[in-house]
């Protein structure tokens, strides 16, 4: 980050860095240090210390502007967007002394109000506070501990816009009041989250602060200036894996991601509008966009914080967040000051009410006027008109409440709130915080660190029972009425389950008997109740430094005990993503099984680690998938992670209805998250067919293993790859074999894929067929469907290839493959057995261990084996062809010697070398006697060389006789004799040189001399 510019680089690609420019770019990843009070400020000794943005810097840049807007009478909205763990809550709320924008904003409001009063300002100041949560398209009032079935209804007011009907809006007179209210809201949120493990990362939180100033204007009229400030912490924008939900009838069932996707659509539409396009803005598609309509495209000054993760495994999500923010910054809002005489406001409300009463009395209902609704379709307008009567009554009540509030003084409102149980219980929260310092207790753990530590169960009695009928009430899947007992024997604590089948984990290990309990021990009751045992006396008296316990720590322990490698060292991006998925999916699987068990839904869920090959895909990363099994019929379904998680949220709703005693709590089969289509096609297994043999135009016939999701062999398939022409006429490989695939560039290359049959497929399937996609073609090729057999005889033939092959085409054939998928349908059960879900799951747990996992990282069949088989087959074929050529060349030499041929034409040699078969080579070799061999010139050359050599020898002998005495008298002359002897060999050398020249001359006339 440099000034307002943010730059992002993919560490696993060579692409150019991407740059985005915003009003501010804050760096807060590193470059900080913690002071004595726990506040994180810049570390000047760190390379990034100068650019580190602490909480105060962010507030001064953003929060101060929001506060100024409130004083001037402008509505403001600040919302934080980004994936879970990227720092949204840190920026908006903060932790401890590191306060975020919301608490600093609230603190400054009251400081400035007090300063105004101290200056003698006669203005009346009123501040109200509200806090709501949107989860699964339902609005929940976080200041109301009573959960309303279905949540609060969202209504539309002609002047106020969309609002949550019945939302508790409480007056506050100090920052302490707001702090207490926020703690109250957070605790209510934590209780709901803990009961069902409904993590806050899936929920949006909106804190609403209304700042009202009442004074007399220049004309002496009582005037009201109001400003609504919304501070929004959006749900985590997690990885969007579209493949998981494809084709699932319940893919929108939980509506978990609906709000964020709709928000993205609204931002895109508003950005188009700002650029001059006439685009409909789909505010009504989600509860979130309805409530944020003013903030996004109405009368509000809006700030967006895009929280980013610098981790390389989150590159895609971070880039997506930056693009999201880049689009949002294009939106332009028109704002105005909310200032009107009080009497005028009351008069307008009265007039509006009289008009509504008249419409209700006459029965002539019309659309509510006053706000632009051009974003509505005719169908939406018709639907709204059908609800108008109920809507009008709600508006009447809202207007009446508004008028009543305007007539009350702020003191009257405060007194009324206290009588209704106001004050937020600040004294209680303070007392609890003090008690936690000295009394042993259980403190809750939550996936969202912001919600951890908000539930405390004090262990003051000698013996305490935990469960949904215990001394400490715990609710949730797999939590028994009497679940576990904690005993205190003279300051030494122990824990044991009330029944050995009760799911109780201590530090990741199942507890089946009494165990000592020590400070910082992690405890899991059932599947959703995570706690840490805190013993202040043991902690303070020990020299040991205890680490801070988190939800992730507790979950990683469970994963390690189940045999998974959860270390973060030396892991690739894909491995890190896989580990992240496992941490998310493991508790979800346990919870789904627990709900199935309690509702007796006959379903068992198990996690699987599945490679791309096992999924029938050419590329991709290893992913976590879920095997869903009906324990009665033994039918199985393989669910992608996204499909399972969406269904799990519906399971949670069903279970909540069951606990609340709603009748009926069960859902019809078409909406039941535990039910899947028995007639749905099932992916039995896959085979990777490597095409390397076709790049050498070699035929291949193999029997290959069919591998299922678990990596097990589930059958065999017989395939053939045969060279052919475009029409499909098969060609002998002897006629078209090439030593180097590059020889095929520019030529027509075709081959026939034959799927003869499969053998030994599981007997529980019928309507068996195979399908695949060749290269980049869109439409898959499929065999016929065959039933009532485990050995389908498909007899499938299909011609593939390329006209005038390019280098890329050859590369695909040499290194590419076809992924063949085997599909079928599960047969209906012959007889239905009655099986209790709990008994079946307990039995399975005893045989497999504590975690529900189908497999681990070990593959039962190596998918690379086929690749090596093909390589070996190609190598064997190439060797055969080369041996054939070598044999032909040897035979050619023998035949040439036999007929005393000293030269052969290159044309004949090429014919022999490239002969497609041994017979063809023999026919060419038979032509050797007919080759012309001109020996006369060679004979004269030879005799000439011979006579010349004889003359040289005679002359040499004569010279030797004359020099012999000298050699006796003077031995030093001997080397000269030797030198003379060497020079006597020059003529033969000269003759060899002449022969070499002759060879070069003969080569020029397309012939070869055999020496």
PDB file of N, CA and C in Angstrom, residues 152 200 207 326 421 475 520 569:
ATOM      1  N   UNK A 152     -38.140 -10.113  12.844  1.00  0.00           N
ATOM      2  CA  UNK A 152     -38.951  -8.901  12.689  1.00  0.00           C
ATOM      3  C   UNK A 152     -39.321  -8.700  11.226  1.00  0.00           C
ATOM      4  N   UNK A 200     -21.171 -15.948  13.523  1.00  0.00           N
ATOM      5  CA  UNK A 200     -21.454 -14.567  13.160  1.00  0.00           C
ATOM      6  C   UNK A 200     -20.876 -14.216  11.806  1.00  0.00           C
ATOM      7  N   UNK A 207     -25.667  -1.472  13.706  1.00  0.00           N
ATOM      8  CA  UNK A 207     -25.842  -0.615  14.882  1.00  0.00           C
ATOM      9  C   UNK A 207     -26.381   0.724  14.381  1.00  0.00           C
ATOM     10  N   UNK A 326     -13.990  -1.215  -5.611  1.00  0.00           N
ATOM     11  CA  UNK A 326     -13.745  -0.338  -6.760  1.00  0.00           C
ATOM     12  C   UNK A 326     -15.058   0.033  -7.453  1.00  0.00           C
ATOM     13  N   UNK A 421     -37.209  -1.999  31.721  1.00  0.00           N
ATOM     14  CA  UNK A 421     -36.035  -2.867  31.854  1.00  0.00           C
ATOM     15  C   UNK A 421     -34.847  -2.311  31.127  1.00  0.00           C
ATOM     16  N   UNK A 475     -27.836 -26.125  25.558  1.00  0.00           N
ATOM     17  CA  UNK A 475     -28.721 -26.617  24.513  1.00  0.00           C
ATOM     18  C   UNK A 475     -27.946 -26.782  23.218  1.00  0.00           C
ATOM     19  N   UNK A 520      -7.328 -23.677  31.477  1.00  0.00           N
ATOM     20  CA  UNK A 520      -7.154 -23.580  30.019  1.00  0.00           C
ATOM     21  C   UNK A 520      -7.539 -24.850  29.265  1.00  0.00           C
ATOM     22  N   UNK A 569       3.318 -25.661   8.371  1.00  0.00           N
ATOM     23  CA  UNK A 569       4.665 -25.545   7.823  1.00  0.00           C
ATOM     24  C   UNK A 569       4.776 -26.212   6.454  1.00  0.00           C
TER      25      UNK A 569
END
